[in-house]
Coordinates of C-alpha atoms in Angstrom, one line a residue:
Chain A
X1 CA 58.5 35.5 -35.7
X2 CA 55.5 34.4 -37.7
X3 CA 52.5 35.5 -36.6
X4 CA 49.8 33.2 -34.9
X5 CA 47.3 31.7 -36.2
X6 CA 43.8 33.4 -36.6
X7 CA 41.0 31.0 -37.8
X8 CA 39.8 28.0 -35.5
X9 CA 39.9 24.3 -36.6
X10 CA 38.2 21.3 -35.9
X11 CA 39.9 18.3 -37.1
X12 CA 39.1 14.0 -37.2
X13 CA 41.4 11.8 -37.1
X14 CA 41.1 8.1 -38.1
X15 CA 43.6 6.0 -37.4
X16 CA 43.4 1.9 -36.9
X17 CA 45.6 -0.4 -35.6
X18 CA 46.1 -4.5 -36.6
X19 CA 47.2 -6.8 -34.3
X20 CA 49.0 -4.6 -31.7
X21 CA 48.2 -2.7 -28.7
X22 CA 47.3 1.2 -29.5
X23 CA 47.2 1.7 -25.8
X24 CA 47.9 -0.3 -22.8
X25 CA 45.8 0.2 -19.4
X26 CA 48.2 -0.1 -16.5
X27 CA 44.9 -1.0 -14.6
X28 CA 44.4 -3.9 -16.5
X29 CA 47.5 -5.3 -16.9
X30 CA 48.6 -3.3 -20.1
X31 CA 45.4 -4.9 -21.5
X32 CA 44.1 -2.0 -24.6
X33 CA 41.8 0.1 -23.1
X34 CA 38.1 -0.5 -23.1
X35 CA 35.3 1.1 -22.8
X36 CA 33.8 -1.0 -20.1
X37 CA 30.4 -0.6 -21.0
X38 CA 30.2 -0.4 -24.7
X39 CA 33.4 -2.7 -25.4
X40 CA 34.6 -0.1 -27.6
X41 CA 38.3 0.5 -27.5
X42 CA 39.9 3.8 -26.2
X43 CA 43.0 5.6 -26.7
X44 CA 43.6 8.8 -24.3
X45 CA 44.8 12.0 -25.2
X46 CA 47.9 11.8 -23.7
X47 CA 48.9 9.0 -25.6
X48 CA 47.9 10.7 -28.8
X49 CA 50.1 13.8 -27.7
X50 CA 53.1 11.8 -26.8
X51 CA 53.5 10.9 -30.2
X52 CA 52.9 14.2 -31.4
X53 CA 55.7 15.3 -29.5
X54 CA 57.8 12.8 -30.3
X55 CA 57.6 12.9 -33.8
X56 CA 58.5 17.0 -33.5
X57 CA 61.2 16.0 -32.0
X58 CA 62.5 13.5 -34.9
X59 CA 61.1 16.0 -37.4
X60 CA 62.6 19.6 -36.0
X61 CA 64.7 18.3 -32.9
X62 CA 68.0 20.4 -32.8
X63 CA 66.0 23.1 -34.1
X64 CA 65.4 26.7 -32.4
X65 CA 62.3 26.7 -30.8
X66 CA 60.9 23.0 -31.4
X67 CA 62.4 21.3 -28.3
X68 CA 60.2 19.1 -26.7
X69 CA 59.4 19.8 -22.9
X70 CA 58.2 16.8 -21.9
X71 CA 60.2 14.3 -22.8
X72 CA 60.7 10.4 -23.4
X73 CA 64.2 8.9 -22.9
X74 CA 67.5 10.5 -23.7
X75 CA 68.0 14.5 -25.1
X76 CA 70.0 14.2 -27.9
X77 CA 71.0 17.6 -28.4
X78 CA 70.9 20.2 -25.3
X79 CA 70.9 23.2 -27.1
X80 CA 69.6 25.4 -25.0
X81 CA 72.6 27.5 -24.8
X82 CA 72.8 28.6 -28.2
X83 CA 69.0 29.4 -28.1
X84 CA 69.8 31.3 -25.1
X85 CA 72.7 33.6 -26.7
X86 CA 70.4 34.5 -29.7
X87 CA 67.4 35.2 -27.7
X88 CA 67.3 39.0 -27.5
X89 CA 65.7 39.2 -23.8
X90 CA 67.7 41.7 -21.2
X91 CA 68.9 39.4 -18.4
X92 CA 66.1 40.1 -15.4
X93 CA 67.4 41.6 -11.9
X94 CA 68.8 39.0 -9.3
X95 CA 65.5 39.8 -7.4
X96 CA 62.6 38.5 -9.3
X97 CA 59.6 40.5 -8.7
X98 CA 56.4 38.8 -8.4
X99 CA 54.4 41.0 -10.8
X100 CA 52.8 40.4 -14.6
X101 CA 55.0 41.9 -16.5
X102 CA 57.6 39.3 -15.7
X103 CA 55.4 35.9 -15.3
X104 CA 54.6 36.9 -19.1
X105 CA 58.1 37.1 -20.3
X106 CA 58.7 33.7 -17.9
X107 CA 56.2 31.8 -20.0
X108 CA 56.6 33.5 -23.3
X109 CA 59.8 32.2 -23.0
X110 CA 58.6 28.9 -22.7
X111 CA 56.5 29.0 -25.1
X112 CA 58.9 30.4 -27.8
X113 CA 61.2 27.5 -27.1
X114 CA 59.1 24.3 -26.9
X115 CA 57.1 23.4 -29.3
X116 CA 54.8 21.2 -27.5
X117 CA 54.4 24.1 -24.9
X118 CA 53.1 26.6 -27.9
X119 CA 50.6 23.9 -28.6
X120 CA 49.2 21.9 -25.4
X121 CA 50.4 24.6 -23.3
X122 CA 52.0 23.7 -19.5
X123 CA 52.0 24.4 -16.1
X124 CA 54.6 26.7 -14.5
X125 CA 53.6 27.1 -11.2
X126 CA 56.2 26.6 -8.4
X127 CA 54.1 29.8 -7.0
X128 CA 51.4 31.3 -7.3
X129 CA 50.9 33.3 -11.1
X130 CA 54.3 32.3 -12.0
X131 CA 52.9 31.5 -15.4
X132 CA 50.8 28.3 -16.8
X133 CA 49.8 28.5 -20.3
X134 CA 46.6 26.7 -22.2
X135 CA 47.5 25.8 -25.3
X136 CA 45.6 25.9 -28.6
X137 CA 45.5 22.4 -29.1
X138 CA 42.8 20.5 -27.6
X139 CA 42.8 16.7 -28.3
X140 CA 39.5 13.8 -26.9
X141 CA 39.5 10.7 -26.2
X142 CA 40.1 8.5 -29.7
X143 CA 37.5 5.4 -30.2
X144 CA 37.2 2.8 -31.7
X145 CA 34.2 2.3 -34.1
X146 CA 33.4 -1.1 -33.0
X147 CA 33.8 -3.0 -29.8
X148 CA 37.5 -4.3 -30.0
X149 CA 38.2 -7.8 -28.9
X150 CA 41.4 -8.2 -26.5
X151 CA 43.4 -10.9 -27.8
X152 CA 45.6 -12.3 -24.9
X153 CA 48.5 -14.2 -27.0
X154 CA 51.0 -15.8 -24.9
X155 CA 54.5 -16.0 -26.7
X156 CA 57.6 -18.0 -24.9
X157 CA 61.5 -17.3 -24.6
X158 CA 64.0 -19.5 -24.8
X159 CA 66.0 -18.0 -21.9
X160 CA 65.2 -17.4 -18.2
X161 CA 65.7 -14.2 -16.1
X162 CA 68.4 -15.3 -13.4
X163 CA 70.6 -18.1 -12.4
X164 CA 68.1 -19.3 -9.5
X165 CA 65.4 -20.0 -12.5
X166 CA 67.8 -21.9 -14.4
X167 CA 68.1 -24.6 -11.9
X168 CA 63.8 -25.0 -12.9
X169 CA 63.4 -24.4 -16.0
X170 CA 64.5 -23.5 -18.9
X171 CA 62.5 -21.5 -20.8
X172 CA 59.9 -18.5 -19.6
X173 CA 56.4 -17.5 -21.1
X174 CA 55.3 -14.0 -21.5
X175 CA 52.2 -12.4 -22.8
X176 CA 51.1 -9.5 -25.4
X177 CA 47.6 -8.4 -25.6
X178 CA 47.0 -7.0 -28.8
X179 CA 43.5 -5.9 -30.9
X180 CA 43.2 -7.7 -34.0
X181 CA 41.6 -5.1 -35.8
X182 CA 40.0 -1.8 -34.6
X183 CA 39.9 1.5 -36.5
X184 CA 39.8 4.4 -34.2
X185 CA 38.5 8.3 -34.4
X186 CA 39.9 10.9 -32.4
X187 CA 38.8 14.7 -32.7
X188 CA 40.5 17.8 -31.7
X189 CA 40.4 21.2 -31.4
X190 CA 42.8 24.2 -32.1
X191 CA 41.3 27.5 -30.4
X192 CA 42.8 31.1 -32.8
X193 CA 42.3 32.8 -29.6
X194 CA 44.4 30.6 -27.2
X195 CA 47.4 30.1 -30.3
X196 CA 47.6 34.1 -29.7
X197 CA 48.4 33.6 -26.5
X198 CA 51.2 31.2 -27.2
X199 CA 52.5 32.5 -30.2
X200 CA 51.1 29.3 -32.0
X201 CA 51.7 30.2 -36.0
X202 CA 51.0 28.4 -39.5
X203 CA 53.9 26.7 -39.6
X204 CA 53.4 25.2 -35.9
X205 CA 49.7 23.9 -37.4
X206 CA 51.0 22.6 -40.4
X207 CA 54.0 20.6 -38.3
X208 CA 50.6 19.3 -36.4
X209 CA 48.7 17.7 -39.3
X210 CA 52.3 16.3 -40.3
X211 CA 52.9 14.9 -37.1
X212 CA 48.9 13.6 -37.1
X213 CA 49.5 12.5 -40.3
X214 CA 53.5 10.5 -39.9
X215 CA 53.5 10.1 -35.8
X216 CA 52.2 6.2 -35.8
X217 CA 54.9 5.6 -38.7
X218 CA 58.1 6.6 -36.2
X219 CA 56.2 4.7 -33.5
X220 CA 57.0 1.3 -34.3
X221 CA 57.3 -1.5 -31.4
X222 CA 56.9 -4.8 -30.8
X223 CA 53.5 -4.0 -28.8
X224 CA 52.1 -1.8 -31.2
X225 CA 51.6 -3.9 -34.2
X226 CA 50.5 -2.1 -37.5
X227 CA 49.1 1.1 -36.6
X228 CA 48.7 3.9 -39.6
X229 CA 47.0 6.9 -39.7
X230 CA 43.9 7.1 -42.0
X231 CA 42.5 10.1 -43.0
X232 CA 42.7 13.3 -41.0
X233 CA 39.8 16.0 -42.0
X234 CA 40.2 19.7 -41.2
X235 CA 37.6 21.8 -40.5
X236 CA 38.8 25.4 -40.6
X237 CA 36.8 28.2 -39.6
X238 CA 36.5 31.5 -41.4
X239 CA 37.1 33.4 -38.3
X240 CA 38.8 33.0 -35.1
X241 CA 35.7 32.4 -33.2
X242 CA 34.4 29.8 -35.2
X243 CA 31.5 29.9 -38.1
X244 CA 29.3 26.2 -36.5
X245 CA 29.0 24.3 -33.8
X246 CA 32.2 21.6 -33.3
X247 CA 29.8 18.6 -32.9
X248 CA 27.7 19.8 -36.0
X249 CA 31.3 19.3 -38.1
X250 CA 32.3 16.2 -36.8
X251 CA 29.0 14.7 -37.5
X252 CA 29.8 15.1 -41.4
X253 CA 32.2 12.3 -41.0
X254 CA 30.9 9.3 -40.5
X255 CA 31.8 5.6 -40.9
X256 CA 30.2 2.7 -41.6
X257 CA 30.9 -1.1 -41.9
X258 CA 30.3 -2.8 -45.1
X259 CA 29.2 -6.1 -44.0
X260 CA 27.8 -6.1 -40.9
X261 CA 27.9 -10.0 -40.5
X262 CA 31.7 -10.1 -39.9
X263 CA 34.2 -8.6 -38.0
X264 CA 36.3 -5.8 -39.4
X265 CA 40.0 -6.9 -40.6
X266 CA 41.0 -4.1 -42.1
X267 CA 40.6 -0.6 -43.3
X268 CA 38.9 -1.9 -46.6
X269 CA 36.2 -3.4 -44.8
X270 CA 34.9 0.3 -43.1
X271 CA 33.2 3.2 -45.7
X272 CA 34.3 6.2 -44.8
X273 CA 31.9 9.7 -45.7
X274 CA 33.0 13.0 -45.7
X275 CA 29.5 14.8 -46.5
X276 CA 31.7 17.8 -48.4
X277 CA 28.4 19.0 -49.3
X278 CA 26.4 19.8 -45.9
X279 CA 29.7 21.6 -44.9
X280 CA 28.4 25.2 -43.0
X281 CA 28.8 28.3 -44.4
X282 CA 32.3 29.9 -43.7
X283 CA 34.3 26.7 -43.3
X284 CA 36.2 25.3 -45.8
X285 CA 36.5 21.4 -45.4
X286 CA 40.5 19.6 -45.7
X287 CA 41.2 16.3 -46.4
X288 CA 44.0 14.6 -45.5
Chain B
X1 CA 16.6 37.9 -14.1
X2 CA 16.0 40.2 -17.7
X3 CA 19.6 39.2 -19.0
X4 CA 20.0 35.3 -17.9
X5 CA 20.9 32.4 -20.2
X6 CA 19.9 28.6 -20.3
X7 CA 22.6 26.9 -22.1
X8 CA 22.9 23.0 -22.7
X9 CA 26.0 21.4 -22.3
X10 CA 27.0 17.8 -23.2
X11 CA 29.6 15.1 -23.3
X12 CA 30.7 11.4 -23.4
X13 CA 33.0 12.2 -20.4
X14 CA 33.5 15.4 -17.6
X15 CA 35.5 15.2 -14.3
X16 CA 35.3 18.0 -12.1
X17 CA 37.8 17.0 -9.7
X18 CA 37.2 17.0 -5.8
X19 CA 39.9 19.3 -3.9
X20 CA 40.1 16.8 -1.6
X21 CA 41.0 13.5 -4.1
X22 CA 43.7 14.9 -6.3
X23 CA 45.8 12.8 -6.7
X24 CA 43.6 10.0 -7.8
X25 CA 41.1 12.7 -9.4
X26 CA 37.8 11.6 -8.3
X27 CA 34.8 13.5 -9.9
X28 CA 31.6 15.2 -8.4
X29 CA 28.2 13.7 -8.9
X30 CA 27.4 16.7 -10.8
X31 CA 29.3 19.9 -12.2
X32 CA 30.2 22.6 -10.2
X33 CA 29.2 25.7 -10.3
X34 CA 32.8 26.9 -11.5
X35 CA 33.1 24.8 -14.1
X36 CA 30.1 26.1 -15.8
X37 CA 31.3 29.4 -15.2
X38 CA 33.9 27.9 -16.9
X39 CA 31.9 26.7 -19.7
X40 CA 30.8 30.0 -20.2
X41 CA 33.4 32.3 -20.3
X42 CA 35.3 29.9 -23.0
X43 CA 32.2 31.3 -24.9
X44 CA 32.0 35.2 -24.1
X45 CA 34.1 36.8 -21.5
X46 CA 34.9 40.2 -20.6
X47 CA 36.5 42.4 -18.4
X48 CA 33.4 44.2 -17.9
X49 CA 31.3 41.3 -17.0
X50 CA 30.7 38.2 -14.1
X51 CA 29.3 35.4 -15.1
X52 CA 26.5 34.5 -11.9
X53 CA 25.4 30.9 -12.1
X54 CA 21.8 30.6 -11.2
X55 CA 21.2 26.7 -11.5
X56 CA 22.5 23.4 -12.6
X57 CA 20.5 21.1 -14.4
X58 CA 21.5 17.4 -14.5
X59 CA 20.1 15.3 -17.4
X60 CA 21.4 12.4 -16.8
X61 CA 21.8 9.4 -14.6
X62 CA 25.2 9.8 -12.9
X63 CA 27.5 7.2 -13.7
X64 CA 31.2 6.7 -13.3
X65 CA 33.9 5.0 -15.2
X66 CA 37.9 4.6 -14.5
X67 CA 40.8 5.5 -16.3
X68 CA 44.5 5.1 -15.4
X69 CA 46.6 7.0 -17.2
X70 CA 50.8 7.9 -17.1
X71 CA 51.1 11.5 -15.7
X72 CA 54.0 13.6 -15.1
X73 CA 54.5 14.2 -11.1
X74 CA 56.1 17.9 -11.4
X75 CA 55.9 21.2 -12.7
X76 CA 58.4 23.1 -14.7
X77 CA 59.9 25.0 -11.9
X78 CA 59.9 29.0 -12.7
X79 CA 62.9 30.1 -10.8
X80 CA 64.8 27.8 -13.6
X81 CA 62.9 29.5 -16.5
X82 CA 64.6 32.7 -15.4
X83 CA 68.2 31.3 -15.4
X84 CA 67.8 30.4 -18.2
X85 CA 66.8 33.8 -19.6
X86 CA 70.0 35.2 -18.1
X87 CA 72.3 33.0 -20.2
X88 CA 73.1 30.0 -17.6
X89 CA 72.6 26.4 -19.5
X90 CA 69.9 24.6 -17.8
X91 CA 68.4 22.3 -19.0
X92 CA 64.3 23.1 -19.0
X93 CA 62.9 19.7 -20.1
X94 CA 61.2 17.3 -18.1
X95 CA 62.0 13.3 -18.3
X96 CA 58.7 11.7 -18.6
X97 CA 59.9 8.4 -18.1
X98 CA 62.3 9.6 -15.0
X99 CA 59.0 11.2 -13.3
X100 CA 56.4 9.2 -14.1
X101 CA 52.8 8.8 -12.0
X102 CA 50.4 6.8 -12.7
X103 CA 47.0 7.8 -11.8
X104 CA 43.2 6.7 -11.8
X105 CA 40.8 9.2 -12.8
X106 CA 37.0 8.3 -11.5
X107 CA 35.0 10.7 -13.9
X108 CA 31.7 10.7 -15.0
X109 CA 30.2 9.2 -18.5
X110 CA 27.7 10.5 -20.9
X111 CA 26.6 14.2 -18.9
X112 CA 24.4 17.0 -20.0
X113 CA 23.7 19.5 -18.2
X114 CA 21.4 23.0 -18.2
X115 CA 23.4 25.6 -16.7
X116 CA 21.4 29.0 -16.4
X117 CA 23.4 31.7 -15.7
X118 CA 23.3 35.5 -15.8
X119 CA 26.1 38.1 -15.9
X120 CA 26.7 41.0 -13.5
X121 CA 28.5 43.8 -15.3
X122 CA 32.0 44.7 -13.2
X123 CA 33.8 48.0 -11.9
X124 CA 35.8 47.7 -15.1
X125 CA 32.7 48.1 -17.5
X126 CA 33.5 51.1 -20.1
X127 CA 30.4 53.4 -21.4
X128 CA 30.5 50.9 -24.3
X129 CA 30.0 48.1 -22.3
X130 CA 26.3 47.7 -22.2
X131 CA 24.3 44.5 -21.0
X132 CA 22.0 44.6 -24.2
X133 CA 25.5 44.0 -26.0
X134 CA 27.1 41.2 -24.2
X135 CA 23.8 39.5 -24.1
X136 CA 23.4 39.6 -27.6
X137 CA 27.1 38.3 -28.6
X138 CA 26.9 35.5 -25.9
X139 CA 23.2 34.2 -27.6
X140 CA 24.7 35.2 -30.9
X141 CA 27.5 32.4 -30.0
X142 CA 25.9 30.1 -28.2
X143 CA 23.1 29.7 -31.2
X144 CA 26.2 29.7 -33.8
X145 CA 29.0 27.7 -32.3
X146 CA 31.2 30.2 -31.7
X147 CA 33.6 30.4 -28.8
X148 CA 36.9 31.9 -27.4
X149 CA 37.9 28.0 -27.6
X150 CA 36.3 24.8 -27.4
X151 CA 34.4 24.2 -23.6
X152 CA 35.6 20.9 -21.7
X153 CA 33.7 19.7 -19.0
X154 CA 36.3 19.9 -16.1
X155 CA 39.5 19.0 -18.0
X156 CA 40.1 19.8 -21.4
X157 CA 40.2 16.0 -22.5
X158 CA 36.5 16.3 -22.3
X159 CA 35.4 18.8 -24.6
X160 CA 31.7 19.8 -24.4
X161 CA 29.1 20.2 -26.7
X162 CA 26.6 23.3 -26.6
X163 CA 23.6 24.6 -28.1
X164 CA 22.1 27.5 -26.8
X165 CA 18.2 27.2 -25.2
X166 CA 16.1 29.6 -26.6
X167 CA 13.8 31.8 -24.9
X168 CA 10.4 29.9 -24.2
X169 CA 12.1 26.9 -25.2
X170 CA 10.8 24.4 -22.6
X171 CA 13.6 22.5 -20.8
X172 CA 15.3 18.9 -21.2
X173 CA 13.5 16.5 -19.6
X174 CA 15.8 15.3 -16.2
X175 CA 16.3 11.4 -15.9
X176 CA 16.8 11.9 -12.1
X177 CA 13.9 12.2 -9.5
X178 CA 13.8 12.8 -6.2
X179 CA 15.8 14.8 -3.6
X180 CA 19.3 14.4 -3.3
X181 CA 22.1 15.6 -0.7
X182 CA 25.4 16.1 -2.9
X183 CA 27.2 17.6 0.5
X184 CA 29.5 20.2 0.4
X185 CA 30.7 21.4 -3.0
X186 CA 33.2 23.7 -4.4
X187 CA 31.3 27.2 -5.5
X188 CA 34.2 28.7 -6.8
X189 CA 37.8 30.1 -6.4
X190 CA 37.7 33.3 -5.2
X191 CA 40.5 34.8 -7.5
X192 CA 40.5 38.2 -5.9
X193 CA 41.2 36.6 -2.4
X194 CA 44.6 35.1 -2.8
X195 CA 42.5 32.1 -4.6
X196 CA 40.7 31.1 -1.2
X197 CA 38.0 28.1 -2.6
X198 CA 34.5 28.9 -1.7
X199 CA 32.3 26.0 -0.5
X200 CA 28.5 25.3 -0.9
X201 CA 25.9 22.9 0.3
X202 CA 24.5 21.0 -2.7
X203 CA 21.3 19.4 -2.9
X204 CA 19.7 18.1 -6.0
X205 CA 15.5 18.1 -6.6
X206 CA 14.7 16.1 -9.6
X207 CA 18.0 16.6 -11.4
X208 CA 17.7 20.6 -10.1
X209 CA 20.5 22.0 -8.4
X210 CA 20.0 25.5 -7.5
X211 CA 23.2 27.4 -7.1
X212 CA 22.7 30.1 -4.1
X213 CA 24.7 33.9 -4.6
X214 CA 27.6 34.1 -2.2
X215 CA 26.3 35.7 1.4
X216 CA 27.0 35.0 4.8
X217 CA 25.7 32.1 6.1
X218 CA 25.4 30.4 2.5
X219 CA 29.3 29.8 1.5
X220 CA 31.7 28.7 4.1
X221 CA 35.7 29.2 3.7

């Protein structure tokens, strides 16, 4: 197997979104999510990751050792057996003793099988020690650059539910909350140290800017709207420990909108800097 | 304290979850004392060394936000793992959609914090294990960046920002004034005792939360 990865990255993603929802708050009513105070949009982490797993699993499903653990919907292929025969680990007693030794080969297991296991890591505890993994990858909180205004559109059918209804009416209204415009930045990190740990390699990070790069275009749905990913700028690090600050990277991409006296519509109406130049000593600057 | 550290730690978001509200995570006021231990070994950590936190400084004016998100209810169960290994087909994924939880987070917004902290040098220290040298490669990573992997304040959504505060470098100004009862907080885990949680009583003096050393009388199980 290919070996893991040894320099830390910081990455920025931009993505934006036109007249969909990017991601619904089930405490507002599948409203986008808000930042209540600010107005600016959000979009969680674990929203981000579920379509990072899902597009590994279009991209490499079937494959040995890119299953998906957590999954959405129907398994295609169950493999598992195959992976099992080639997998060159001695069956383990009927007794399973509680010490290190095995916990490790428990989750290294794991994490040799499912790639979103290698990356975000997982928790394996039905006891104590039984094995639970941090993986490399380490996503925030995306927002949105400006405060996002939720459009409530209310949209009718031509049908009704059940035969009771039909006697009333004959025709039902719905609603779909969507964001006109918002473009949104999410940062991430992926730790050299922790991808030893899981076995996290080259290939697996290069797989991740793909899927940061392509997830939003095998994500299409009638709530979503047009959503694209923007430009993704990696930050690697000359060493595994890192050569600056996170924060002191990030900073070097910044966004501005060109005229402030109307709202954003699209991409075209944002500037987007990379300041290549103030880039730190030992890191070397990616864009995507 | 000869070989003690003041390190400032920031964020737009930080939960550091209540034992008690799960579930529904609901955050301290303030951080515990094991998350910045935390925050500290995800910069330099050792065998050889124990990371003592002194005090807690809070910056900011503590406020809280909500988020709801789609969770997963269960955990990959180990026992299955190790079928698996022997050759039986199981099938090791987890349905999202066919164990789905939603769940509120309370957590806090826009923290920073001043944790000073020393370390203790361990049983396990080696005769190259001296304090001058883990002193200077945590300062050496703190002033440059560096760390094992990126800090989180509480859960690893919220990734923390650091800069290390030199010596004679005079301290943040705190936002907060006057004295505060936090109630009982979690110290730490004690790992070497079947993970029993250790429990302090918190109070806050002008943002100033001073963390006392485990003794009898202080901590209660």
């Amino acid at each position: 197997m290919a070996e893991a990865i040894k320099n830390r990255y910081e990455f920025v993603l931009l993505f934006d979104v036109e007249n969909g929802n990017p991601n619904g708050d089930p405490d507002a009513g599948n409203m986008p999510r808000i930042d209540a105070e600010t107005g600016l949009g959000l979009v969680t982490d674990v929203c981000l990751k579920r379509k990072i797993r899902n597009y590994v699993d279009i991209a490499r499903g079937g494959n040995e050792g890119y299953d998906i653990y957590v999954r959405e919907g129907a398994v295609l292929n169950v493999q598992h057996k195959k992976a099992y025969e080639h997998y060159e680990l001695k069956p383990e007693s009927k007794k399973l003793p509680k010490n290190e030794a095995d916990a490790k080969k428990v989750t290294d297991f794991m994490c040799h099988h499912f790639y979103d296991i290698r990356s975000f890591g997982a928790v394996m505890t039905t006891e104590v020690n039984c094995g639970q993994v941090r993986g490399p990858v380490q996503i925030n909180f995306a927002r949105s650059m400006d405060p996002i205004i939720q459009q409530e559109i209310t949209i009718t059918r031509m049908a009704v539910t059940s035969e009771k209804d039909a006697e009333k009416k004959d025709r039902e209204m719905g609603r779909k909350h969507i964001v006109p415009y918002g473009l949104y930045r999410a940062e991430g990190f992926v730790s050299a140290n922790l991808a030893q740990k899981t076995g996290f390699t080259t290939d697996d990070l290069e797989l991740l800017w793909e899927a940061l790069i392509n997830m939003f275009d095998h994500d299409r749905s009638a709530a979503r709207g047009k959503m694209a990913a923007r430009k993704l700028v990696i930050f690697e690090h000359e060493t595994a420990l890192g050569n600056a600050p996170a924060h002191k990277l990030f900073e070097l991409v910044t966004v501005a909108k060109k005229d402030l006296t109307r709202p954003a519509r699209a991409y075209s109406d944002y500037e987007v800097t990379v300041n290549a130049a103030a880039v730190p000593a030992g890191v070397k600057l990616t864009e995507k | 304290m000869g070989y003690g550290i003041r390190l400032l730690v920031w964020g737009n978001y930080a939960c550091f979850t209540r034992p008690e509200m799960k579930v529904e995570r609901v955050s301290y006021d303030v951080m515990t004392p094991s998350a910045a231990r935390g925050i500290l070994e995800s910069l330099h950590w050792k065998p050889a060394i124990k990371w003592v936190v002194d005090s807690i400084l809070v910056l900011n004016e503590i406020r809280f936000d909500n988020v709801r998100r789609n969770e997963v209810g269960g955990k990959i169960p180990a026992g299955n793992v190790k079928k698996a290994m022997k050759g039986n087909p199981m099938v090791l994924c987890q349905y999202a959609s066919q164990d789905r939880q939603q769940r509120a987070t309370l957590l806090l917004r826009n923290v920073a914090y001043v944790i000073e902290a020393h370390f203790e040098m361990t049983a396990e220290a080696g005769s190259q294990d001296t304090p001058e040298k883990h002193y200077a490669i945590i300062t050496r990573r703190a002033r440059q960046g560096q760390c094992f992997q990126q800090p989180y304040l509480g859960c690893r959504e919220f990734p923390a920002s650091f800069r290390l505060i030199e010596e004679g470098e005079p301290l943040p100004h705190s936002q907060l004034r006057g004295e505060q009862d936090l109630g009982w907080m979690l110290w730490d885990i004690d790992h070497g005792d079947g993970m029993n949680p250790l429990f302090f009583r918190a109070s806050m003096k002008d943002g100033l939360i001073e963390v006392p050393r485990v003794q009898e009388g202080v901590t209660v199980k």
